[in-house]
Structure formats: structure tokens, C-alpha cells
Amino acid sequence: MDATGAARKSAAAEVGIQMPEAAKASAVAADSGTMSRPLVPVTGGKDHRAAAAMGWDAVAVSVRLATVLSSLLSLSIMVTAEQRGSLSVFGIQIPLYSKWSFSDSFEYLVGILAAVAAHSLLQLLLSLRKLAQGSPVIPFRSHAWIIFAGDQVFAYAMMSAGSAAAGVTNLNRTGIRHALIPDFCKPLRSFCNHMAISISLAFLSCLFLAISAVLDVLWLSKY
């Protein structure tokens, strides 16, 4: 009986010593795990960058929408502008008829406006689709370079076409001094006014394309 009692006392003593050591080990492990964790959550930086990217995408989509609207409005005004009138030269009434298709410069502008509207509308639809899916509008740098190149090409083409059309419109409005070419915009004032509005909107589209190109450059430099 004495041997059994001694064994029980020894086992109880061992248990009493082992339990504090286990608790101490778990406490140390918990402290080390707490100290190993970062004080600032890792996802905070990612969330901030994602929010900045979403704001950037919203601005790009807004500029793209403005490009679509201005180019389509300019195109619709241009292709619907036509007028009939008459011009008196030395007392002789000469019938006049004006339409955009009678000028190569106006045809060039119409073609560029249609191309810009198609390009911008395609980019707008793709951007809206990606925003609806929660993905970035420009996922890769190669994609950004392609969009930048397209915006640059169409911006220069729009500037060229608008300048050519503006020259023809100004010639029709002022005529040529010391020559028999009169001011055709006097009897065809409505047509010339439509041309002026259309060309102004074309230059506005060129400005929006330039802004899109600048946004592309800033995106490439930042991301």
C-alpha cells in the first residue's frame, strides 16, 4: 500500500508540473504568432490600388463616351446637310445645290468621323463590359499600348480631315479676292452653318482622342 500511494503521489506531482509547461508553451506560441503578423493588413494596399484603378477607369470611360457622342453628332450633321439656292452673277441667276458628297474634303471628314465613332464605340462597349464584370478596363500593358496607338492615329487623322474641311468651308464663306469666285455661303447659309458646327464637333472629338491618349500614357507610367 505504501508503494502504491507513493506512485500515485509521484504521478500527481508529474501531472502538476507538466500542465503549467504545456500552458506556457501554448502561450508562447500564441505570442509568437501574434508578433509574426503584420500590424497593417496586407490587403489594404491592394484595396487602395484597386479603388484608384476603378476611378481611373471611370474617367477613361467618360472621355470615351464623350468621343463617341461628339463624333456621331458631327457625322449626323455633316451627312444631313444640303441646301438649294441661287446666285446672281452680273444679273444672271445661277441655281446652286450643296451637299457634303460634292467635296473630297467633306468626304474625307465623313470617313474619318465614321472610323473614329466605330473605334470609340467598340472601346466603350468593351470597357463597360469589363467594368460590369469587375475587372480592370486595361488588363495588360500591351493592351494599353494598342489603345494608345489607335487613339494617336485617329487623333491625327481627325485633325487632318477637320483642317481640310475647314479650309473648304472658309473658302466658300469668304470667296477668293480679285477673282470671279463669289461667296457661296450667302445663298447657302444654312449649309455653311451646318458645316461649321460639324467641323467644330470634329475638332472636339480630336481633343477627346488626345485626352484619351494622355490618359493611356499616364496609365503606362503609373502601372
Short mmCIF file of C-alpha atoms in Angstrom, two decimals:
data_model
loop_
_atom_site.label_atom_id
_atom_site.label_comp_id
_atom_site.label_asym_id
_atom_site.label_seq_id
_atom_site.Cartn_x
_atom_site.Cartn_y
_atom_site.Cartn_z
CA MET A 1 0.00 0.00 0.00
CA ASP A 2 2.85 2.38 0.79
CA ALA A 3 4.40 1.71 -2.65
CA THR A 4 1.08 2.32 -4.39
CA GLY A 5 0.49 5.56 -2.50
CA ALA A 6 3.96 6.79 -3.34
CA ALA A 7 3.44 6.02 -7.01
CA ARG A 8 0.15 7.95 -7.02
CA LYS A 9 1.78 10.93 -5.32
CA SER A 10 4.62 10.87 -7.88
CA ALA A 11 2.17 10.73 -10.82
CA ALA A 12 0.16 13.57 -9.35
CA ALA A 13 3.30 15.62 -8.92
CA GLU A 14 4.34 14.95 -12.54
CA VAL A 15 0.91 15.95 -13.79
CA GLY A 16 1.02 19.10 -11.73
CA ILE A 17 4.39 20.02 -13.22
CA GLN A 18 3.53 19.13 -16.87
CA MET A 19 0.29 21.12 -17.09
CA PRO A 20 1.87 24.52 -16.45
CA GLU A 21 4.61 23.74 -19.01
CA ALA A 22 2.01 22.90 -21.69
CA ALA A 23 0.05 26.05 -20.95
CA LYS A 24 3.26 28.09 -21.04
CA ALA A 25 4.25 26.56 -24.39
CA SER A 26 0.84 27.36 -25.91
CA ALA A 27 1.01 30.93 -24.58
CA VAL A 28 4.48 31.42 -26.08
CA ALA A 29 3.28 30.02 -29.41
CA ALA A 30 0.29 32.37 -29.38
CA ASP A 31 2.52 35.36 -28.58
CA SER A 32 4.98 34.46 -31.31
CA GLY A 33 2.12 34.05 -33.80
CA THR A 34 0.75 37.44 -32.85
CA MET A 35 4.13 39.13 -33.18
CA SER A 36 4.77 37.48 -36.56
CA ARG A 37 1.61 39.01 -38.03
CA PRO A 38 1.90 42.44 -39.71
CA LEU A 39 0.48 45.40 -37.85
CA VAL A 40 -1.16 46.74 -41.09
CA PRO A 41 -3.31 44.36 -43.16
CA VAL A 42 -1.72 43.34 -46.43
CA THR A 43 -4.98 43.77 -48.31
CA GLY A 44 -5.12 47.49 -47.51
CA GLY A 45 -2.63 48.47 -50.21
CA LYS A 46 -4.34 46.25 -52.75
CA ASP A 47 -7.73 47.75 -51.93
CA HIS A 48 -6.37 51.28 -52.29
CA ARG A 49 -4.78 50.45 -55.63
CA ALA A 50 -7.99 48.77 -56.84
CA ALA A 51 -10.02 51.84 -55.87
CA ALA A 52 -7.59 54.12 -57.71
CA ALA A 53 -7.78 51.88 -60.78
CA MET A 54 -11.58 51.97 -60.70
CA GLY A 55 -11.54 55.77 -60.57
CA TRP A 56 -9.06 55.83 -63.43
CA ASP A 57 -11.28 53.51 -65.48
CA ALA A 58 -14.33 55.70 -64.82
CA VAL A 59 -12.52 58.77 -66.17
CA ALA A 60 -11.33 56.86 -69.25
CA VAL A 61 -14.85 55.57 -69.95
CA SER A 62 -16.31 59.09 -69.59
CA VAL A 63 -13.82 60.51 -72.10
CA ARG A 64 -14.54 57.63 -74.46
CA LEU A 65 -18.28 58.30 -74.21
CA ALA A 66 -17.72 61.98 -74.99
CA THR A 67 -15.70 60.99 -78.06
CA VAL A 68 -18.49 58.73 -79.31
CA LEU A 69 -21.18 61.37 -78.83
CA SER A 70 -19.22 64.22 -80.43
CA SER A 71 -18.12 62.16 -83.44
CA LEU A 72 -21.60 60.73 -84.07
CA LEU A 73 -23.21 64.16 -83.74
CA SER A 74 -20.66 65.69 -86.11
CA LEU A 75 -21.22 62.86 -88.58
CA SER A 76 -25.01 63.16 -88.49
CA ILE A 77 -24.90 66.94 -89.03
CA MET A 78 -22.47 66.55 -91.91
CA VAL A 79 -24.35 63.87 -93.87
CA THR A 80 -27.76 65.54 -93.46
CA ALA A 81 -26.61 68.99 -94.59
CA GLU A 82 -27.79 70.01 -98.04
CA GLN A 83 -29.41 73.11 -99.47
CA ARG A 84 -30.60 74.61 -102.73
CA GLY A 85 -30.28 78.27 -103.64
CA SER A 86 -29.42 80.69 -106.40
CA LEU A 87 -26.57 83.09 -107.01
CA SER A 88 -26.73 86.27 -109.04
CA VAL A 89 -23.69 86.91 -111.22
CA PHE A 90 -23.90 90.01 -113.44
CA GLY A 91 -27.66 89.84 -113.16
CA ILE A 92 -27.81 86.18 -114.15
CA GLN A 93 -29.41 83.80 -111.65
CA ILE A 94 -27.36 80.64 -111.29
CA PRO A 95 -29.00 77.74 -109.41
CA LEU A 96 -26.89 76.21 -106.64
CA TYR A 97 -27.08 72.91 -104.81
CA SER A 98 -24.71 71.97 -101.99
CA LYS A 99 -24.12 68.59 -100.40
CA TRP A 100 -21.25 67.10 -98.44
CA SER A 101 -20.55 64.48 -101.11
CA PHE A 102 -19.64 67.19 -103.64
CA SER A 103 -16.37 67.91 -101.84
CA ASP A 104 -13.46 65.49 -101.41
CA SER A 105 -12.53 67.18 -98.13
CA PHE A 106 -16.00 66.65 -96.71
CA GLU A 107 -15.99 63.02 -97.85
CA TYR A 108 -12.63 62.55 -96.15
CA LEU A 109 -14.00 64.02 -92.92
CA VAL A 110 -17.09 61.81 -93.06
CA GLY A 111 -14.92 58.71 -93.45
CA ILE A 112 -12.68 59.67 -90.52
CA LEU A 113 -15.70 60.52 -88.35
CA ALA A 114 -17.23 57.11 -89.07
CA ALA A 115 -13.94 55.35 -88.26
CA VAL A 116 -13.48 57.29 -85.02
CA ALA A 117 -17.07 56.64 -83.96
CA ALA A 118 -16.67 52.90 -84.61
CA HIS A 119 -13.31 52.74 -82.80
CA SER A 120 -14.53 54.70 -79.78
CA LEU A 121 -17.83 52.82 -79.59
CA LEU A 122 -16.03 49.47 -79.64
CA GLN A 123 -13.65 50.57 -76.88
CA LEU A 124 -16.57 51.96 -74.87
CA LEU A 125 -18.56 48.72 -75.07
CA LEU A 126 -15.53 46.65 -74.10
CA SER A 127 -14.78 48.96 -71.18
CA LEU A 128 -18.38 48.86 -69.92
CA ARG A 129 -18.36 45.07 -70.14
CA LYS A 130 -15.18 44.82 -68.10
CA LEU A 131 -16.49 47.27 -65.51
CA ALA A 132 -19.67 45.22 -65.19
CA GLN A 133 -17.56 42.12 -64.61
CA GLY A 134 -15.45 43.93 -62.00
CA SER A 135 -12.23 43.56 -63.99
CA PRO A 136 -9.86 46.41 -64.98
CA VAL A 137 -10.53 48.16 -68.28
CA ILE A 138 -6.86 47.86 -69.29
CA PRO A 139 -5.63 44.50 -68.02
CA PHE A 140 -2.16 44.46 -69.64
CA ARG A 141 0.47 46.95 -70.75
CA SER A 142 0.37 45.56 -74.29
CA HIS A 143 -3.35 46.34 -74.42
CA ALA A 144 -2.66 49.89 -73.25
CA TRP A 145 -0.05 50.35 -75.98
CA ILE A 146 -2.52 49.19 -78.64
CA ILE A 147 -5.21 51.61 -77.42
CA PHE A 148 -2.66 54.43 -77.22
CA ALA A 149 -1.54 53.80 -80.82
CA GLY A 150 -5.13 53.76 -82.05
CA ASP A 151 -6.02 56.98 -80.24
CA GLN A 152 -2.93 58.69 -81.63
CA VAL A 153 -3.61 57.63 -85.22
CA PHE A 154 -7.26 58.66 -85.13
CA ALA A 155 -6.48 61.97 -83.40
CA TYR A 156 -4.01 62.97 -86.12
CA ALA A 157 -6.37 61.77 -88.85
CA MET A 158 -9.23 63.77 -87.35
CA MET A 159 -7.07 66.87 -87.15
CA SER A 160 -6.07 66.46 -90.78
CA ALA A 161 -9.64 65.89 -92.01
CA GLY A 162 -11.05 68.73 -89.93
CA SER A 163 -8.41 71.15 -91.18
CA ALA A 164 -9.09 70.22 -94.82
CA ALA A 165 -12.85 70.62 -94.37
CA ALA A 166 -12.39 73.91 -92.53
CA GLY A 167 -10.34 75.27 -95.44
CA VAL A 168 -13.10 74.46 -97.94
CA THR A 169 -15.79 75.96 -95.69
CA ASN A 170 -13.77 79.12 -95.18
CA LEU A 171 -13.25 79.43 -98.94
CA ASN A 172 -16.99 79.09 -99.53
CA ARG A 173 -17.68 81.72 -96.91
CA THR A 174 -15.17 84.35 -97.99
CA GLY A 175 -14.67 83.61 -101.68
CA ILE A 176 -11.44 84.49 -103.44
CA ARG A 177 -10.39 88.10 -103.72
CA HIS A 178 -9.59 89.54 -107.15
CA ALA A 179 -11.36 86.59 -108.79
CA LEU A 180 -14.82 85.77 -110.04
CA ILE A 181 -15.40 83.13 -107.34
CA PRO A 182 -18.10 84.63 -105.10
CA ASP A 183 -19.17 83.98 -101.53
CA PHE A 184 -21.29 80.84 -101.86
CA CYS A 185 -22.34 80.94 -98.21
CA LYS A 186 -24.60 83.93 -98.75
CA PRO A 187 -27.23 81.95 -100.70
CA LEU A 188 -26.33 78.71 -98.90
CA ARG A 189 -26.06 80.00 -95.35
CA SER A 190 -27.79 77.06 -93.69
CA PHE A 191 -25.47 74.57 -95.37
CA CYS A 192 -22.35 76.53 -94.36
CA ASN A 193 -23.57 76.85 -90.77
CA HIS A 194 -24.14 73.09 -90.60
CA MET A 195 -20.64 72.52 -91.94
CA ALA A 196 -19.15 74.88 -89.36
CA ILE A 197 -20.92 73.10 -86.49
CA SER A 198 -19.92 69.68 -87.79
CA ILE A 199 -16.27 70.68 -88.17
CA SER A 200 -16.23 72.20 -84.68
CA LEU A 201 -17.54 68.94 -83.23
CA ALA A 202 -14.92 67.06 -85.24
CA PHE A 203 -12.17 69.12 -83.61
CA LEU A 204 -13.82 68.47 -80.25
CA SER A 205 -13.62 64.73 -80.97
CA CYS A 206 -9.95 65.21 -81.80
CA LEU A 207 -9.48 66.86 -78.40
CA PHE A 208 -11.16 63.94 -76.61
CA LEU A 209 -8.97 61.48 -78.51
CA ALA A 210 -5.89 63.44 -77.42
CA ILE A 211 -7.12 63.31 -73.81
CA SER A 212 -7.58 59.53 -74.13
CA ALA A 213 -4.03 59.22 -75.44
CA VAL A 214 -2.71 61.25 -72.49
CA LEU A 215 -4.64 59.00 -70.09
CA ASP A 216 -3.09 55.97 -71.77
CA VAL A 217 0.40 57.43 -71.27
CA LEU A 218 -0.31 58.21 -67.62
CA TRP A 219 -1.63 54.67 -67.08
CA LEU A 220 1.52 53.21 -68.65
CA SER A 221 3.77 55.38 -66.49
CA LYS A 222 1.86 54.60 -63.30
CA TYR A 223 1.04 50.91 -63.66
#
